[in-house]
Coordinates of C-alpha atoms and ligand atoms in Angstrom, one line a residue:
M258 CA -21.3 -122.2 -59.3
I259 CA -19.2 -120.4 -61.5
L260 CA -20.6 -117.5 -63.2
D261 CA -18.8 -118.4 -66.8
G262 CA -18.9 -115.2 -68.1
K263 CA -17.2 -116.5 -71.2
T264 CA -19.6 -119.0 -72.2
V265 CA -22.5 -116.7 -71.9
S266 CA -21.1 -114.2 -74.0
E267 CA -19.9 -116.0 -76.9
K268 CA -23.9 -117.8 -76.8
R269 CA -25.1 -113.8 -77.0
L270 CA -22.6 -113.1 -79.5
E271 CA -23.5 -116.3 -81.9
L272 CA -27.4 -114.8 -81.8
L273 CA -26.1 -111.4 -82.7
K274 CA -24.2 -111.9 -84.9
E275 CA -28.1 -114.1 -86.7
E276 CA -29.7 -111.1 -85.7
I277 CA -27.1 -109.0 -87.2
G278 CA -27.1 -110.8 -90.1
E279 CA -31.0 -111.4 -91.0
S280 CA -31.6 -107.1 -90.3
G281 CA -29.1 -106.7 -94.0
L282 CA -27.6 -103.6 -91.7
Y283 CA -24.1 -103.5 -91.9
P284 CA -23.4 -101.6 -88.4
R285 CA -20.7 -99.8 -88.1
L286 CA -18.1 -99.1 -84.5
A287 CA -15.1 -96.8 -84.7
T288 CA -12.8 -97.3 -81.7
V289 CA -10.7 -94.4 -80.8
I290 CA -7.5 -94.4 -79.2
V291 CA -5.0 -92.3 -77.8
G292 CA -1.3 -93.4 -77.3
N293 CA 0.0 -96.3 -76.8
D294 CA -0.9 -97.7 -73.5
P295 CA -0.8 -101.8 -74.0
A296 CA -3.7 -102.5 -72.5
S297 CA -5.6 -100.1 -73.9
Q298 CA -4.3 -101.9 -77.5
M299 CA -5.2 -105.1 -76.1
Y300 CA -8.3 -104.1 -74.8
V301 CA -8.8 -102.3 -78.8
R302 CA -7.6 -105.1 -80.8
M303 CA -10.5 -107.5 -78.6
K304 CA -13.1 -105.2 -79.1
H305 CA -11.9 -105.4 -83.3
R306 CA -11.7 -109.3 -83.3
A307 CA -15.6 -109.2 -81.5
C308 CA -17.1 -106.6 -84.1
E309 CA -15.0 -109.8 -87.0
R310 CA -16.7 -112.1 -85.7
V311 CA -20.5 -110.9 -85.4
G312 CA -20.4 -108.9 -88.7
I313 CA -19.6 -105.9 -87.5
G314 CA -17.5 -103.6 -89.6
S315 CA -14.8 -101.3 -87.8
I316 CA -12.0 -99.2 -88.3
G317 CA -9.6 -97.4 -85.2
I318 CA -8.7 -94.1 -85.3
E319 CA -5.0 -94.2 -83.0
I320 CA -3.9 -90.5 -82.1
P321 CA -0.3 -89.9 -80.3
S322 CA -0.3 -89.9 -76.8
D323 CA 1.1 -85.7 -77.2
T324 CA -2.1 -85.0 -79.1
T325 CA -4.6 -81.6 -78.0
T326 CA -7.7 -81.9 -76.6
E327 CA -8.6 -80.1 -79.8
K328 CA -7.2 -82.6 -82.4
I329 CA -9.0 -85.3 -80.5
L330 CA -12.4 -83.4 -80.7
E331 CA -11.8 -83.3 -84.6
S332 CA -11.6 -86.9 -84.6
I333 CA -14.8 -87.0 -82.9
A334 CA -15.8 -84.2 -84.8
K335 CA -15.3 -86.4 -87.6
L336 CA -16.9 -89.9 -86.7
N337 CA -20.5 -87.6 -85.0
R338 CA -20.6 -86.8 -89.1
D339 CA -20.0 -90.2 -90.6
T340 CA -23.1 -91.3 -91.5
D341 CA -21.6 -94.8 -92.3
I342 CA -20.8 -95.0 -88.6
N343 CA -22.6 -96.1 -85.8
G344 CA -20.7 -96.1 -82.5
I345 CA -17.8 -94.8 -81.3
L346 CA -15.6 -96.1 -78.1
L347 CA -13.0 -93.8 -76.8
Q348 CA -10.5 -95.8 -75.4
L349 CA -9.8 -94.4 -71.5
P350 CA -7.5 -93.4 -70.3
L351 CA -6.6 -90.6 -72.2
P352 CA -3.2 -89.2 -71.4
G353 CA -3.2 -86.3 -68.4
Q354 CA -3.6 -83.2 -70.8
I355 CA -6.1 -84.1 -72.3
D356 CA -9.8 -82.5 -70.7
T357 CA -11.7 -86.2 -70.9
D358 CA -15.2 -84.9 -69.4
R359 CA -15.2 -82.2 -73.2
V360 CA -14.5 -85.2 -75.4
I361 CA -17.3 -87.5 -73.6
N362 CA -19.8 -85.1 -74.1
A363 CA -18.3 -84.5 -77.3
V364 CA -19.7 -87.9 -78.6
K365 CA -22.9 -87.4 -79.8
T366 CA -25.4 -89.4 -77.8
E367 CA -27.3 -91.3 -81.0
K368 CA -23.2 -93.3 -81.1
D369 CA -22.4 -93.0 -77.4
V370 CA -22.2 -96.9 -77.8
D371 CA -20.0 -97.0 -74.1
G372 CA -23.2 -94.9 -73.0
F373 CA -20.5 -92.7 -70.7
H374 CA -22.2 -89.5 -71.8
P375 CA -23.8 -87.1 -69.6
T376 CA -26.8 -87.4 -71.7
N377 CA -27.1 -91.5 -71.6
L378 CA -26.2 -91.4 -68.3
G379 CA -29.2 -88.8 -67.1
L380 CA -31.6 -91.2 -69.3
L381 CA -30.4 -94.4 -66.9
M382 CA -30.4 -92.3 -63.9
S383 CA -33.6 -91.6 -64.9
G384 CA -34.7 -95.0 -65.8
K385 CA -35.6 -94.2 -69.2
P386 CA -32.0 -96.0 -70.6
L387 CA -30.8 -95.4 -74.2
F388 CA -27.2 -96.9 -74.1
S389 CA -25.7 -98.3 -70.8
P390 CA -22.7 -99.2 -69.8
C391 CA -21.1 -102.0 -71.4
T392 CA -19.3 -103.4 -67.7
P393 CA -22.4 -102.9 -65.6
K394 CA -25.4 -104.2 -68.5
G395 CA -22.8 -107.0 -69.0
I396 CA -23.3 -107.8 -65.4
M397 CA -27.1 -107.4 -65.9
N398 CA -26.6 -109.9 -69.0
L399 CA -24.9 -112.1 -66.7
L400 CA -27.2 -112.3 -63.6
A401 CA -30.0 -113.0 -65.8
D402 CA -28.3 -115.6 -68.2
Y403 CA -27.8 -117.4 -64.7
R404 CA -31.5 -116.2 -63.4
I405 CA -30.0 -115.1 -60.4
P406 CA -33.0 -112.8 -59.0
V407 CA -32.1 -109.3 -58.5
A408 CA -35.7 -107.1 -57.8
G409 CA -35.8 -107.0 -53.8
A410 CA -31.9 -108.2 -53.6
R411 CA -29.7 -106.1 -51.7
V412 CA -26.5 -105.1 -53.3
V413 CA -23.5 -103.7 -52.4
I414 CA -21.3 -102.2 -55.1
A415 CA -17.6 -101.6 -53.7
G416 CA -16.5 -98.7 -56.4
R417 CA -18.1 -95.6 -57.3
S418 CA -16.6 -94.6 -60.9
I419 CA -18.4 -93.6 -64.1
D420 CA -18.1 -96.5 -66.2
V421 CA -18.6 -99.4 -63.0
G422 CA -20.3 -98.3 -60.2
R423 CA -22.6 -95.6 -60.6
P424 CA -24.2 -97.2 -63.8
M425 CA -24.1 -100.5 -62.2
A426 CA -26.0 -98.8 -59.5
A427 CA -28.5 -97.3 -61.7
L428 CA -29.1 -100.6 -63.2
M429 CA -29.6 -102.5 -60.4
T430 CA -32.1 -99.5 -58.6
N431 CA -34.0 -100.0 -62.3
A432 CA -33.9 -103.8 -61.9
D433 CA -35.9 -103.5 -58.5
A434 CA -32.6 -104.0 -55.9
T435 CA -31.8 -102.2 -53.2
I436 CA -28.3 -100.7 -53.6
T437 CA -25.6 -99.3 -51.1
I438 CA -22.3 -98.3 -52.9
C439 CA -19.4 -98.4 -51.0
H440 CA -15.8 -96.1 -52.0
S441 CA -12.6 -95.4 -49.8
R442 CA -14.2 -93.5 -47.8
T443 CA -17.0 -95.9 -46.7
R444 CA -16.8 -96.4 -42.9
D445 CA -16.3 -100.3 -42.2
L446 CA -16.5 -101.5 -45.7
P447 CA -16.8 -105.2 -44.5
A448 CA -19.8 -104.3 -42.2
E449 CA -21.8 -103.0 -45.6
L450 CA -19.9 -106.3 -47.9
R451 CA -21.5 -109.0 -45.6
N452 CA -24.7 -107.0 -45.2
A453 CA -24.2 -108.0 -49.4
D454 CA -26.5 -110.5 -51.2
I455 CA -25.3 -109.6 -54.3
L456 CA -21.6 -107.8 -53.8
I457 CA -19.8 -106.6 -56.9
S458 CA -15.9 -105.3 -56.3
A459 CA -15.0 -103.0 -58.5
V460 CA -11.6 -100.9 -56.9
G461 CA -9.4 -102.2 -58.8
K462 CA -7.0 -103.8 -56.0
A463 CA -5.9 -107.5 -55.8
H464 CA -6.9 -109.7 -53.5
F465 CA -9.0 -106.8 -52.0
I466 CA -12.6 -109.1 -51.4
T467 CA -12.0 -112.1 -48.6
P468 CA -14.0 -114.7 -47.2
E469 CA -14.8 -112.3 -43.8
M470 CA -16.3 -109.9 -46.2
V471 CA -18.3 -111.9 -47.6
K472 CA -22.2 -113.5 -46.1
P473 CA -22.5 -117.2 -46.6
G474 CA -24.6 -118.1 -50.4
A475 CA -23.9 -114.5 -51.9
V476 CA -23.1 -114.1 -55.1
V477 CA -19.6 -112.4 -56.0
I478 CA -19.1 -110.0 -59.2
D479 CA -15.3 -109.3 -59.5
V480 CA -14.9 -106.8 -62.1
G481 CA -11.3 -106.1 -60.7
I482 CA -8.4 -106.4 -63.8
N483 CA -5.0 -106.8 -62.1
Q484 CA -1.9 -107.8 -62.4
L485 CA -0.5 -110.1 -59.3
N486 CA 2.8 -111.9 -59.9
G487 CA 3.1 -111.6 -63.7
K488 CA -0.7 -113.0 -63.4
L489 CA -4.4 -111.7 -64.3
V490 CA -6.7 -111.6 -61.0
G491 CA -10.0 -110.1 -60.1
D492 CA -10.5 -107.9 -57.0
V493 CA -11.7 -110.7 -55.5
D494 CA -9.8 -113.0 -53.6
F495 CA -11.4 -116.0 -55.8
D496 CA -10.4 -119.8 -54.0
A497 CA -10.9 -118.8 -50.9
V498 CA -14.4 -116.5 -51.2
K499 CA -15.3 -119.2 -53.5
E500 CA -15.9 -121.0 -50.4
V501 CA -18.2 -118.7 -49.2
A502 CA -20.5 -117.7 -52.1
S503 CA -23.3 -119.2 -53.7
A504 CA -21.8 -118.5 -57.3
I505 CA -18.9 -116.5 -58.4
T506 CA -17.0 -115.1 -61.8
P507 CA -13.6 -115.4 -62.8
V508 CA -11.2 -113.7 -63.9
P509 CA -10.4 -113.5 -67.1
G510 CA -13.2 -115.5 -68.2
G511 CA -16.3 -113.4 -66.1
V512 CA -17.3 -110.2 -66.9
G513 CA -14.6 -108.9 -68.9
P514 CA -16.1 -111.3 -72.3
M515 CA -19.6 -110.3 -71.1
T516 CA -18.5 -106.5 -71.6
I517 CA -17.2 -106.6 -75.0
A518 CA -20.4 -108.9 -76.8
T519 CA -22.8 -106.0 -74.7
L520 CA -20.6 -102.7 -76.5
M521 CA -21.8 -105.4 -79.9
E522 CA -25.1 -105.6 -78.4
N523 CA -25.1 -101.2 -77.9
T524 CA -23.3 -100.8 -81.6
F525 CA -26.5 -103.1 -83.0
F526 CA -29.0 -101.4 -81.5
A527 CA -27.5 -97.9 -82.4
A528 CA -27.2 -98.8 -86.6
T529 CA -30.7 -100.3 -85.9
R530 CA -31.7 -96.9 -84.6
M531 CA -30.3 -94.8 -87.3
S532 CA -31.4 -97.1 -90.1
Ligands
LIG169 P1 -11.8 -96.6 -60.6 O1 -12.2 -95.4 -61.5 O2 -10.0 -96.6 -60.4 O3 -12.4 -96.3 -59.4 C1 -12.3 -97.3 -58.4 C2 -13.1 -97.3 -57.1 O4 -12.5 -98.1 -56.0 C3 -13.3 -95.8 -56.7 O5 -14.7 -95.1 -56.4 C4 -12.6 -95.9 -55.5 O6 -12.9 -94.8 -54.1 C5 -13.1 -97.6 -54.8 N1 -11.3 -97.2 -54.0 C6 -10.0 -97.8 -54.1 N2 -10.2 -98.4 -52.7 C7 -10.4 -98.4 -51.6 C8 -11.0 -99.0 -50.7 N3 -9.9 -98.8 -50.2 N4 -12.1 -99.1 -50.1 C9 -13.2 -99.0 -51.1 N5 -13.2 -98.2 -52.3 C10 -12.0 -98.1 -53.0 O7 -11.8 -97.7 -61.1 P2 -12.7 -98.7 -62.7 O8 -13.0 -97.6 -63.5 O9 -14.0 -98.8 -61.7 O10 -12.0 -100.2 -62.6 C11 -12.6 -100.9 -61.3 C12 -11.4 -102.3 -61.3 O11 -12.7 -102.8 -63.1 C13 -10.3 -102.5 -62.3 O12 -9.5 -102.7 -61.5 C14 -10.4 -101.7 -63.6 O13 -9.5 -102.4 -64.4 C15 -11.5 -102.9 -63.5 N6 -12.3 -103.0 -64.9 C16 -13.3 -104.0 -65.5 C17 -13.5 -104.3 -66.6 C18 -14.2 -104.6 -67.8 O14 -14.7 -105.5 -68.4 N7 -13.8 -106.2 -66.9 C19 -14.5 -102.2 -66.8 C20 -13.8 -101.7 -65.7 C21 -12.9 -101.7 -65.6 P3 -13.0 -92.9 -54.1 O15 -14.3 -92.9 -55.7 O16 -13.3 -92.8 -52.8 O17 -11.5 -92.8 -54.7

């Protein structure tokens, strides 16, 4: 089975559009992008397009790459104060000279629709999430849409980043799964991965996950976005692994669209809390 994140996200966006219409609210998202990395610019454009589609207003703050941490903090402070702005999305990564932690920590937790602020990550860890990071939350929504049971499942996650691996583990723990997190120092990664009922890869290496690493019948979620011979591919060798897995996400059209839909949902949630 192909887990079609594009179709599920379209359905969620339509529902959200209706909800926003009925609410009488006009949620607003501010995106902050530093520098002109083409991939980051493309992600921000996609987020603005999704806003337009569901009835969320959006503004884009563009800051040149030779900026300072203080300058970005000023922009964030302004957005924090602006009562017309419900959500702030800081497009990562920031240039090397910037203290990324200080900038993330400056976003007001009530507007932290990306869920990266330590308070939001802490709430998620404590089992009482307010805003959860969009990619792992989108994966939970995708699994729920396909009625793939999570409670009691063995979930193995490759990657321990703050935006994917760690919050994914927390969301899965909160949903009663049994979790293993793997990373570059994991001793026998294939053996760990073969235990998975649900295997989630967020490593960032093309064709990193091969069929020998997948238990027959496992559900495989591919978070990776990589370029291979001019094509966009995930971490999973899709054509080979789909023969072993019971369900699998494609790249593109799997996790990516779910991430954007979740950002829209988080922004509406922020607006309802502020109204
Ligand atoms: P990241 O911060 O670079 O983290 C990569 C993780 O993979 C790290 O924890 C690293 O381990 C681990 N890793 C690297 N090589 C490994 C190896 N040989 N064996 C086991 N683990 C290994 O990346 P990220 O931000 O989580 O993103 C991961 C991928 O997902 C990227 O391709 C990114 O573009 C994509 N992504 C997609 C979406 C989406 O919406 N679809 C959203 C976010 C990210 P260490 O911690 O030990 O270094």
